[in-house]
Short mmCIF file of C-alpha atoms in Angstrom, two decimals:
data_model
loop_
_atom_site.label_atom_id
_atom_site.label_comp_id
_atom_site.label_asym_id
_atom_site.label_seq_id
_atom_site.Cartn_x
_atom_site.Cartn_y
_atom_site.Cartn_z
CA MET A 1 76.44 -113.78 136.66
CA SER A 2 78.15 -110.50 135.80
CA ASP A 3 80.13 -109.76 132.65
CA ARG A 4 83.10 -107.92 134.15
CA TYR A 5 84.65 -107.14 130.77
CA ALA A 6 81.46 -105.47 129.51
CA SER A 7 81.15 -103.50 132.76
CA PHE A 8 84.74 -102.27 132.38
CA ALA A 9 84.24 -101.47 128.67
CA HIS A 10 81.37 -99.14 129.60
CA THR A 11 83.60 -96.99 131.83
CA GLY A 12 85.60 -94.01 130.56
CA PRO A 13 89.01 -95.72 130.80
CA GLY A 14 87.50 -98.92 129.43
CA ARG A 15 86.06 -97.21 126.35
CA ALA A 16 89.39 -95.59 125.62
CA LEU A 17 91.25 -98.90 125.92
CA VAL A 18 88.72 -100.75 123.76
CA ARG A 19 89.07 -98.17 120.98
CA ARG A 20 92.84 -98.03 121.17
CA LEU A 21 93.34 -101.80 121.06
CA GLY A 22 90.42 -102.66 118.81
CA LEU A 23 88.87 -104.95 121.44
CA PRO A 24 85.26 -106.19 121.38
CA ASP A 25 82.95 -103.32 122.29
CA PRO A 26 79.74 -104.61 123.93
CA PRO A 27 76.96 -102.02 123.45
CA ARG A 28 74.31 -101.30 126.03
CA LEU A 29 71.25 -103.12 124.73
CA ARG A 30 67.78 -101.62 124.86
CA ARG A 31 65.67 -104.17 126.73
CA HIS A 32 61.99 -103.89 127.52
CA ARG A 33 60.85 -102.10 130.65
CA PRO A 34 57.20 -101.64 131.64
CA GLY A 35 55.91 -98.34 130.32
CA ASP A 36 58.51 -98.06 127.56
CA PRO A 37 57.34 -96.85 124.16
CA LEU A 38 57.41 -99.48 121.43
CA ILE A 39 60.36 -97.78 119.75
CA HIS A 40 62.46 -94.74 120.60
CA GLY A 41 62.50 -92.27 117.71
CA PRO A 42 60.61 -92.16 114.43
CA VAL A 43 60.42 -95.08 112.01
CA ARG A 44 61.47 -94.55 108.40
CA LEU A 45 59.16 -96.70 106.29
CA ASP A 46 59.53 -97.12 102.54
CA ALA A 47 58.92 -99.66 99.80
CA ALA A 48 60.01 -100.83 96.40
CA PRO A 49 57.44 -100.00 93.70
CA GLY A 50 54.51 -102.38 93.94
CA GLY A 51 55.16 -103.35 97.58
CA ARG A 52 52.03 -104.89 99.11
CA LEU A 53 52.93 -104.41 102.77
CA VAL A 54 53.87 -100.76 103.13
CA ASP A 55 50.31 -99.50 103.60
CA PRO A 56 49.11 -102.11 106.15
CA VAL A 57 52.39 -101.79 108.05
CA GLY A 58 52.07 -98.01 108.10
CA LYS A 59 48.59 -98.34 109.59
CA ILE A 60 49.80 -100.81 112.24
CA LEU A 61 52.62 -98.49 113.29
CA THR A 62 50.32 -95.46 113.47
CA VAL A 63 47.75 -97.29 115.61
CA ALA A 64 50.60 -98.46 117.86
CA GLY A 65 51.53 -94.84 118.49
CA VAL A 66 54.75 -94.93 116.48
CA GLU A 67 55.86 -91.80 114.63
CA VAL A 68 56.25 -92.72 110.95
CA ALA A 69 58.51 -90.40 108.96
CA ASP A 70 57.10 -89.10 105.68
CA ARG A 71 58.38 -91.55 103.07
CA THR A 72 57.38 -89.28 100.20
CA ALA A 73 59.70 -86.48 101.33
CA ALA A 74 63.28 -86.35 100.09
CA ALA A 75 65.28 -87.05 103.23
CA PRO A 76 68.85 -85.74 103.48
CA PRO A 77 71.46 -88.35 104.47
CA ASP A 78 71.79 -86.93 107.97
CA GLN A 79 68.06 -86.93 108.77
CA GLY A 80 67.30 -88.79 111.96
CA PRO A 81 68.19 -90.34 114.20
CA TYR A 82 65.61 -92.99 113.41
CA GLY A 83 64.47 -95.64 115.85
CA ALA A 84 63.95 -98.10 113.03
CA LEU A 85 64.28 -98.52 109.28
CA VAL A 86 61.52 -100.66 107.76
CA TYR A 87 61.58 -101.53 104.07
CA ASP A 88 58.92 -103.38 102.10
CA ALA A 89 60.81 -105.35 99.45
CA THR A 90 57.84 -107.43 98.26
CA GLY A 91 57.71 -105.37 95.05
CA ILE A 92 61.17 -106.57 93.94
CA THR A 93 60.49 -109.13 91.22
CA ASP A 94 63.96 -109.69 89.74
CA SER A 95 67.59 -109.20 90.67
CA THR A 96 67.87 -105.81 88.96
CA GLY A 97 65.33 -104.50 91.47
CA LEU A 98 67.71 -105.20 94.34
CA ARG A 99 69.32 -101.82 93.63
CA ALA A 100 66.36 -100.29 95.50
CA LEU A 101 67.80 -101.74 98.71
CA PHE A 102 71.06 -99.86 98.24
CA ASP A 103 69.20 -96.66 97.41
CA PHE A 104 67.22 -96.89 100.66
CA PHE A 105 69.81 -98.12 103.15
CA HIS A 106 72.98 -96.43 101.88
CA PRO A 107 72.06 -92.84 102.86
CA LEU A 108 70.46 -93.99 106.14
CA ALA A 109 73.13 -96.36 107.42
CA ARG A 110 74.38 -93.76 109.92
CA ALA A 111 70.95 -92.36 110.75
CA LEU A 112 69.93 -95.18 113.11
CA ARG A 113 69.87 -94.67 116.87
CA PRO A 114 71.83 -96.98 119.17
CA SER A 115 69.83 -100.21 119.63
CA GLY A 116 67.88 -99.28 116.51
CA ARG A 117 65.92 -101.78 114.47
CA VAL A 118 66.08 -102.77 110.81
CA ILE A 119 63.25 -104.84 109.34
CA VAL A 120 63.03 -105.94 105.73
CA LEU A 121 59.70 -107.35 104.55
CA GLY A 122 59.64 -109.90 101.76
CA THR A 123 57.74 -112.78 100.17
CA PRO A 124 58.63 -116.44 100.86
CA PRO A 125 60.64 -117.48 97.78
CA GLU A 126 58.67 -120.70 97.34
CA LEU A 127 55.48 -118.63 96.97
CA CYS A 128 56.85 -116.25 94.35
CA ALA A 129 55.29 -116.03 90.89
CA SER A 130 58.50 -116.70 88.97
CA PRO A 131 62.04 -118.06 89.45
CA ARG A 132 63.47 -114.58 89.01
CA GLU A 133 61.27 -113.17 91.76
CA ALA A 134 62.17 -116.10 94.04
CA THR A 135 65.87 -115.44 93.37
CA ALA A 136 65.54 -111.77 94.28
CA GLN A 137 63.55 -112.50 97.43
CA ARG A 138 66.11 -115.06 98.60
CA ALA A 139 68.81 -112.42 98.21
CA LEU A 140 67.17 -110.39 101.00
CA GLU A 141 68.52 -112.82 103.55
CA GLY A 142 72.12 -111.91 102.76
CA LEU A 143 71.28 -108.23 103.07
CA THR A 144 69.68 -108.45 106.50
CA ARG A 145 72.29 -110.77 107.98
CA SER A 146 75.04 -108.41 106.80
CA ILE A 147 73.30 -105.31 108.12
CA GLY A 148 73.03 -107.04 111.49
CA LYS A 149 76.80 -107.34 111.53
CA GLU A 150 77.57 -103.89 110.09
CA PHE A 151 75.35 -101.30 111.75
CA GLY A 152 76.47 -102.08 115.31
CA ARG A 153 75.72 -100.10 118.50
CA GLY A 154 73.21 -102.71 119.62
CA SER A 155 71.10 -102.50 116.47
CA THR A 156 69.35 -105.57 115.08
CA ALA A 157 68.25 -106.58 111.58
CA GLN A 158 65.60 -109.12 110.60
CA LEU A 159 63.90 -110.43 107.47
CA VAL A 160 60.16 -111.05 107.76
CA LEU A 161 58.73 -113.15 104.93
CA VAL A 162 54.99 -112.58 104.68
CA ALA A 163 52.92 -114.96 102.59
CA PRO A 164 50.30 -113.41 100.32
CA GLY A 165 47.12 -113.14 102.35
CA ALA A 166 49.00 -112.82 105.64
CA GLU A 167 49.25 -109.04 105.56
CA ARG A 168 46.98 -108.66 108.60
CA ALA A 169 48.94 -111.19 110.66
CA VAL A 170 52.17 -109.20 110.94
CA GLU A 171 51.39 -106.93 113.90
CA SER A 172 52.58 -109.22 116.70
CA THR A 173 55.89 -109.81 114.92
CA LEU A 174 56.43 -106.14 114.16
CA ARG A 175 55.75 -105.19 117.76
CA PHE A 176 58.21 -107.80 119.02
CA LEU A 177 61.01 -106.98 116.58
CA LEU A 178 60.72 -103.21 117.04
CA SER A 179 60.62 -103.37 120.82
CA GLY A 180 63.25 -103.93 123.48
CA ARG A 181 61.90 -107.47 123.87
CA SER A 182 64.03 -108.54 120.88
CA ALA A 183 67.29 -107.04 122.16
CA TYR A 184 69.35 -110.22 121.61
CA VAL A 185 67.63 -111.42 118.41
CA SER A 186 69.32 -110.41 115.18
CA GLY A 187 69.98 -111.74 111.70
CA GLN A 188 66.85 -113.89 111.78
CA VAL A 189 64.31 -114.89 109.15
CA VAL A 190 60.69 -115.04 110.35
CA ARG A 191 57.91 -116.51 108.21
CA ILE A 192 54.28 -115.48 108.59
CA THR A 193 51.38 -117.44 107.12
CA PRO A 194 47.73 -116.41 106.64
CA ALA A 195 45.74 -116.71 109.86
CA GLU A 196 42.74 -115.28 111.66
CA VAL A 197 44.13 -113.00 114.36
CA PRO A 198 41.85 -112.10 117.28
CA GLU A 199 41.73 -108.74 119.01
CA VAL A 200 44.76 -108.51 121.30
CA ASP A 201 45.33 -106.61 124.53
CA TRP A 202 48.99 -105.78 123.91
CA GLU A 203 49.55 -104.95 127.58
CA ARG A 204 48.37 -108.38 128.80
CA PRO A 205 48.04 -110.56 125.71
CA LEU A 206 47.93 -113.87 127.64
CA ALA A 207 45.17 -112.96 130.09
CA GLY A 208 42.96 -115.98 130.77
CA ARG A 209 45.38 -118.48 129.24
CA ILE A 210 46.93 -121.52 130.89
CA ALA A 211 50.67 -121.95 130.24
CA LEU A 212 52.75 -125.02 131.07
CA VAL A 213 56.49 -124.41 131.48
CA THR A 214 58.73 -127.42 132.01
CA GLY A 215 62.10 -127.08 133.69
CA ALA A 216 60.72 -124.02 135.48
CA ALA A 217 62.62 -124.19 138.76
CA ARG A 218 65.57 -122.04 137.71
CA GLY A 219 67.41 -120.25 134.93
CA ILE A 220 65.63 -119.73 131.63
CA GLY A 221 62.57 -121.71 132.72
CA ALA A 222 61.99 -119.53 135.78
CA LYS A 223 62.28 -116.39 133.68
CA VAL A 224 59.86 -117.79 131.08
CA ALA A 225 57.34 -118.41 133.87
CA GLU A 226 57.78 -114.85 135.08
CA VAL A 227 57.37 -113.21 131.66
CA LEU A 228 54.32 -115.30 130.72
CA ALA A 229 52.73 -114.46 134.06
CA ASP A 230 53.48 -110.76 133.53
CA ASP A 231 51.65 -111.07 130.21
CA GLY A 232 48.60 -112.42 132.04
CA ALA A 233 48.92 -116.21 131.88
CA HIS A 234 48.30 -118.61 134.74
CA VAL A 235 51.55 -120.58 134.78
CA VAL A 236 51.79 -124.27 135.62
CA ALA A 237 55.44 -124.59 136.57
CA LEU A 238 56.86 -128.11 136.27
CA ASP A 239 60.17 -129.61 137.33
CA VAL A 240 61.62 -132.74 138.92
CA PRO A 241 60.85 -133.47 142.60
CA ALA A 242 64.48 -132.78 143.56
CA ALA A 243 63.93 -129.14 142.58
CA GLY A 244 60.74 -128.89 144.61
CA ASP A 245 61.71 -125.98 146.88
CA ALA A 246 62.98 -123.81 144.03
CA LEU A 247 59.95 -124.75 141.93
CA ALA A 248 57.53 -123.77 144.69
CA GLU A 249 59.27 -120.41 145.03
CA VAL A 250 58.91 -119.74 141.30
CA ALA A 251 55.24 -120.75 141.29
CA ASN A 252 54.48 -118.57 144.32
CA THR A 253 56.34 -115.60 142.84
CA VAL A 254 54.35 -115.69 139.58
CA GLY A 255 51.03 -116.58 141.20
CA GLY A 256 50.92 -119.94 139.45
CA THR A 257 50.92 -123.59 140.49
CA ALA A 258 53.74 -126.10 140.83
CA VAL A 259 53.85 -129.67 139.55
CA GLN A 260 56.67 -131.97 140.65
CA LEU A 261 57.10 -134.63 138.00
CA ASP A 262 59.97 -136.52 136.39
CA LEU A 263 59.04 -136.51 132.71
CA THR A 264 61.14 -139.60 132.06
CA ALA A 265 59.03 -141.69 134.44
CA PRO A 266 56.57 -144.22 133.02
CA GLU A 267 53.15 -142.70 132.40
CA ALA A 268 54.50 -139.20 133.19
CA ALA A 269 52.81 -137.69 130.14
CA HIS A 270 49.44 -139.19 131.13
CA ARG A 271 49.83 -138.05 134.73
CA LEU A 272 50.57 -134.53 133.51
CA ALA A 273 47.58 -134.60 131.17
CA ASP A 274 45.36 -135.79 134.03
CA HIS A 275 46.54 -132.90 136.20
CA LEU A 276 45.89 -130.31 133.48
CA ALA A 277 42.48 -131.79 132.67
CA ASP A 278 41.38 -131.96 136.31
CA ARG A 279 42.65 -128.52 137.36
CA HIS A 280 42.17 -126.44 134.20
CA GLY A 281 40.36 -128.46 131.58
CA ARG A 282 42.98 -127.54 128.97
CA VAL A 283 46.40 -125.99 128.42
CA ASP A 284 46.77 -123.12 125.94
CA ILE A 285 50.56 -122.79 125.88
CA VAL A 286 53.15 -125.53 126.28
CA VAL A 287 56.79 -124.47 126.65
CA HIS A 288 59.15 -127.44 126.45
CA ASN A 289 62.08 -125.92 128.32
CA ALA A 290 63.25 -128.92 130.37
CA GLY A 291 66.66 -130.08 129.26
CA ILE A 292 69.88 -131.65 130.50
CA THR A 293 73.45 -132.05 129.32
CA ARG A 294 75.79 -135.02 129.70
CA ASP A 295 78.87 -133.82 127.85
CA ARG A 296 81.56 -136.14 126.53
CA THR A 297 83.00 -136.90 123.12
CA LEU A 298 81.10 -139.60 121.28
CA GLY A 299 83.87 -142.19 121.60
CA ARG A 300 83.92 -141.77 125.39
CA MET A 301 80.19 -141.38 125.98
CA THR A 302 78.17 -144.07 127.70
CA SER A 303 74.88 -145.31 126.30
CA ASP A 304 73.18 -144.18 129.53
CA TRP A 305 74.31 -140.61 128.96
CA TRP A 306 73.15 -140.70 125.36
CA ASP A 307 69.74 -142.10 126.32
CA ALA A 308 69.21 -139.67 129.23
CA VAL A 309 69.76 -136.55 127.11
CA LEU A 310 67.59 -137.75 124.23
CA GLU A 311 64.85 -138.83 126.61
CA VAL A 312 64.58 -135.50 128.45
CA ASN A 313 65.34 -133.11 125.59
CA LEU A 314 63.33 -134.68 122.77
CA VAL A 315 61.52 -137.97 123.33
CA GLY A 316 59.70 -136.69 126.41
CA GLN A 317 58.46 -133.67 124.47
CA GLU A 318 57.01 -135.91 121.79
CA ARG A 319 55.22 -138.05 124.35
CA ILE A 320 53.67 -135.02 126.05
CA ASN A 321 52.58 -133.54 122.73
CA ASP A 322 51.02 -136.81 121.63
CA VAL A 323 48.99 -137.22 124.81
CA LEU A 324 47.83 -133.61 124.95
CA LEU A 325 46.78 -133.68 121.32
CA ASP A 326 45.14 -137.11 121.53
CA ARG A 327 43.07 -135.94 124.49
CA ASP A 328 42.23 -132.57 122.87
CA LEU A 329 43.72 -130.70 125.82
CA LEU A 330 45.53 -128.24 123.54
CA PRO A 331 42.65 -126.32 121.90
CA THR A 332 42.41 -124.25 118.76
CA GLY A 333 44.64 -121.23 119.28
CA GLY A 334 47.10 -123.35 121.23
CA ARG A 335 50.83 -122.74 121.20
CA LEU A 336 53.65 -125.28 121.32
CA VAL A 337 57.10 -123.79 121.91
CA GLY A 338 60.29 -125.81 122.02
CA VAL A 339 63.72 -124.79 123.27
CA SER A 340 66.43 -125.86 120.83
CA SER A 341 70.00 -124.49 120.79
CA ILE A 342 72.58 -123.22 118.35
CA ALA A 343 74.27 -126.55 119.09
CA GLY A 344 71.38 -128.14 117.23
CA ILE A 345 72.18 -125.94 114.22
CA ALA A 346 75.99 -125.87 114.22
CA GLY A 347 76.87 -128.92 116.32
CA ASN A 348 79.34 -128.80 119.19
CA ARG A 349 82.34 -130.88 120.11
CA GLY A 350 81.64 -133.07 123.12
CA GLN A 351 77.90 -132.62 122.80
CA THR A 352 76.79 -135.09 120.15
CA ASN A 353 73.88 -136.25 122.31
CA TYR A 354 72.79 -132.70 123.15
CA ALA A 355 73.17 -131.43 119.58
CA THR A 356 71.24 -134.41 118.26
CA SER A 357 68.37 -133.77 120.67
CA LYS A 358 68.25 -130.05 119.90
CA ALA A 359 68.35 -130.64 116.15
CA GLY A 360 65.47 -133.03 116.75
CA VAL A 361 63.49 -130.18 118.34
CA ILE A 362 63.96 -128.23 115.10
CA GLY A 363 62.79 -131.28 113.18
CA LEU A 364 59.71 -131.50 115.40
CA VAL A 365 58.83 -127.88 114.62
CA HIS A 366 59.21 -128.33 110.88
CA SER A 367 57.39 -131.67 110.70
CA MET A 368 54.49 -130.69 112.95
CA ALA A 369 53.77 -127.18 111.61
CA ALA A 370 51.43 -128.26 108.81
CA PRO A 371 49.36 -130.88 110.68
CA LEU A 372 48.99 -128.60 113.69
CA ALA A 373 48.01 -125.63 111.52
CA ALA A 374 45.00 -127.68 110.40
CA ARG A 375 43.94 -127.68 114.07
CA GLY A 376 44.62 -123.96 114.57
CA ILE A 377 47.73 -124.62 116.69
CA THR A 378 51.16 -123.09 116.13
CA VAL A 379 54.54 -124.70 116.83
CA ASN A 380 57.83 -122.81 116.99
CA ALA A 381 61.17 -122.98 118.78
CA VAL A 382 63.84 -120.70 120.15
CA ALA A 383 67.51 -121.59 119.70
CA PRO A 384 69.52 -119.82 122.41
CA GLY A 385 73.19 -119.06 122.02
CA PHE A 386 75.38 -118.04 124.96
CA ILE A 387 72.98 -117.06 127.77
CA GLU A 388 74.21 -115.92 131.18
CA THR A 389 73.06 -118.70 133.52
CA ARG A 390 74.51 -120.76 136.33
CA MET A 391 75.39 -123.41 133.75
CA THR A 392 77.47 -121.05 131.60
CA ALA A 393 79.05 -119.60 134.75
CA LYS A 394 80.70 -123.00 135.29
CA MET A 395 82.36 -123.03 131.87
CA PRO A 396 86.16 -122.62 131.63
CA VAL A 397 86.94 -118.91 131.51
CA MET A 398 88.34 -118.87 127.95
CA LEU A 399 85.38 -120.78 126.54
CA ARG A 400 83.03 -118.51 128.45
CA GLU A 401 84.65 -115.37 127.08
CA ALA A 402 84.63 -116.78 123.54
CA GLY A 403 80.93 -117.53 123.85
CA ARG A 404 80.22 -114.02 125.03
CA ARG A 405 82.23 -112.18 122.37
CA MET A 406 81.65 -114.26 119.22
CA ASN A 407 78.45 -112.51 118.18
CA SER A 408 77.35 -109.18 116.78
CA MET A 409 76.55 -107.86 120.27
CA ALA A 410 79.92 -108.90 121.76
CA GLN A 411 78.17 -110.09 124.92
CA GLY A 412 76.10 -112.91 126.32
CA GLY A 413 72.33 -112.82 126.36
CA LEU A 414 70.09 -112.95 129.43
CA PRO A 415 67.37 -115.47 130.29
CA VAL A 416 64.80 -112.72 129.75
CA ASP A 417 65.84 -112.50 126.09
CA VAL A 418 64.80 -116.11 125.57
CA ALA A 419 61.65 -115.64 127.64
CA GLN A 420 60.48 -112.61 125.67
CA THR A 421 60.92 -114.47 122.40
CA ILE A 422 58.83 -117.35 123.76
CA ALA A 423 56.17 -114.86 124.89
CA TRP A 424 55.98 -113.52 121.32
CA PHE A 425 55.41 -117.05 120.01
CA ALA A 426 52.77 -117.59 122.72
CA SER A 427 50.79 -114.44 121.94
CA PRO A 428 47.33 -114.81 120.38
CA GLY A 429 48.51 -112.19 117.90
CA SER A 430 51.09 -114.67 116.58
CA ALA A 431 48.51 -116.94 114.96
CA GLY A 432 50.36 -116.66 111.64
CA VAL A 433 53.78 -117.40 113.15
CA THR A 434 54.39 -121.14 112.91
CA GLY A 435 57.17 -123.47 111.81
CA ASN A 436 59.82 -120.95 112.86
CA VAL A 437 63.11 -121.54 114.68
CA VAL A 438 64.46 -118.21 115.91
CA ARG A 439 67.97 -117.94 117.31
CA VAL A 440 68.35 -115.86 120.46
CA CYS A 441 72.09 -115.52 120.16
CA GLY A 442 73.02 -111.92 119.35
CA GLN A 443 73.74 -113.16 115.81
CA SER A 444 76.37 -115.65 116.90
CA LEU A 445 79.18 -116.49 114.51
CA LEU A 446 78.56 -120.19 115.24
CA GLY A 447 76.43 -121.72 112.53
CA ALA A 448 76.09 -118.36 110.80
#
């Protein structure tokens, strides 16, 4: 589905009209293309005194082939343009130290390229040594969310909270957030825990892994299957029998296999587990993408509609997880990824069933992170905002335009934006990334 307003705004007459009337100005986003460098332009890296991450991050960037600007040199305000600004704030131990953030970002606010990246590194407040340090570290969230709304031109800003001992587990997250893969992710807080990270082939990080994608016949699910396959995974694409032709096309396109199965059917989880055990002996990545909507205000909703949405969007996921875990089909190093929604964060009129199910996905991530970590398995979720799909194409035009414009990017996201975020969660390099719910919404104003 095309965004005609954005296409017009990118023309000469369109740009002039947008500026004159103060209309939303959708930037051209830098999305990943094969062969692209990790980041365009040098990275300015600096730290508050005592920062524990600046040196390991500098080494990661250098090995990744990124040009790191000399942080010891006095940089004039107009130096740049930089591809990214990365600041290690772990050395800030009380609120007076927050002035260091102003001193770093103020002279560089206009030195960032279009679609540039801002990353602030901090310590999880609950792991800080004192209440004052925890207070200062919590303040970083307000900074990064505001920068995401201020810097514009397709730039993004994120806060990465790295637990002590997790310094070597940050590479996968840095690579994702600096690259074009995170084009529609902004204003997010990512937490990284200590973990053993294997050697990773960053060109094909999922080589040799088996990935199950539910709801794979179309839309976001089909794109997830494609991206995971591009990263090297063998994809088991699953959808209902009614979508069999489309599902077969997806599976053939990505070189995977198709499974026609209604996950609400009795014994569906066991039948799926039998298939995975017989064909592959395991499943390394499970992406719970299957979902439905049955929209109506709560007072007018039928019990059947309520039950159907909860069954597909949440209860079915729990059943599959339970069976796969009980039968040890998800091994150490496994990845569970759920698809939530900003409706599960902010709620949505006429979608009480859907919002309840998607909030439940967030609850699943938070409740399962610790017990799964003991088995070496991560669990995370994406929460998409307005994504250009056939479903959003059917929305009333005013609601559709509001969904597109009410975010820092002034445009809708694409299925590939969700898929790339899932691929980051699925990477073996993301062993320390668990218990996270990351919004893929262009920093939507809803639930902000």
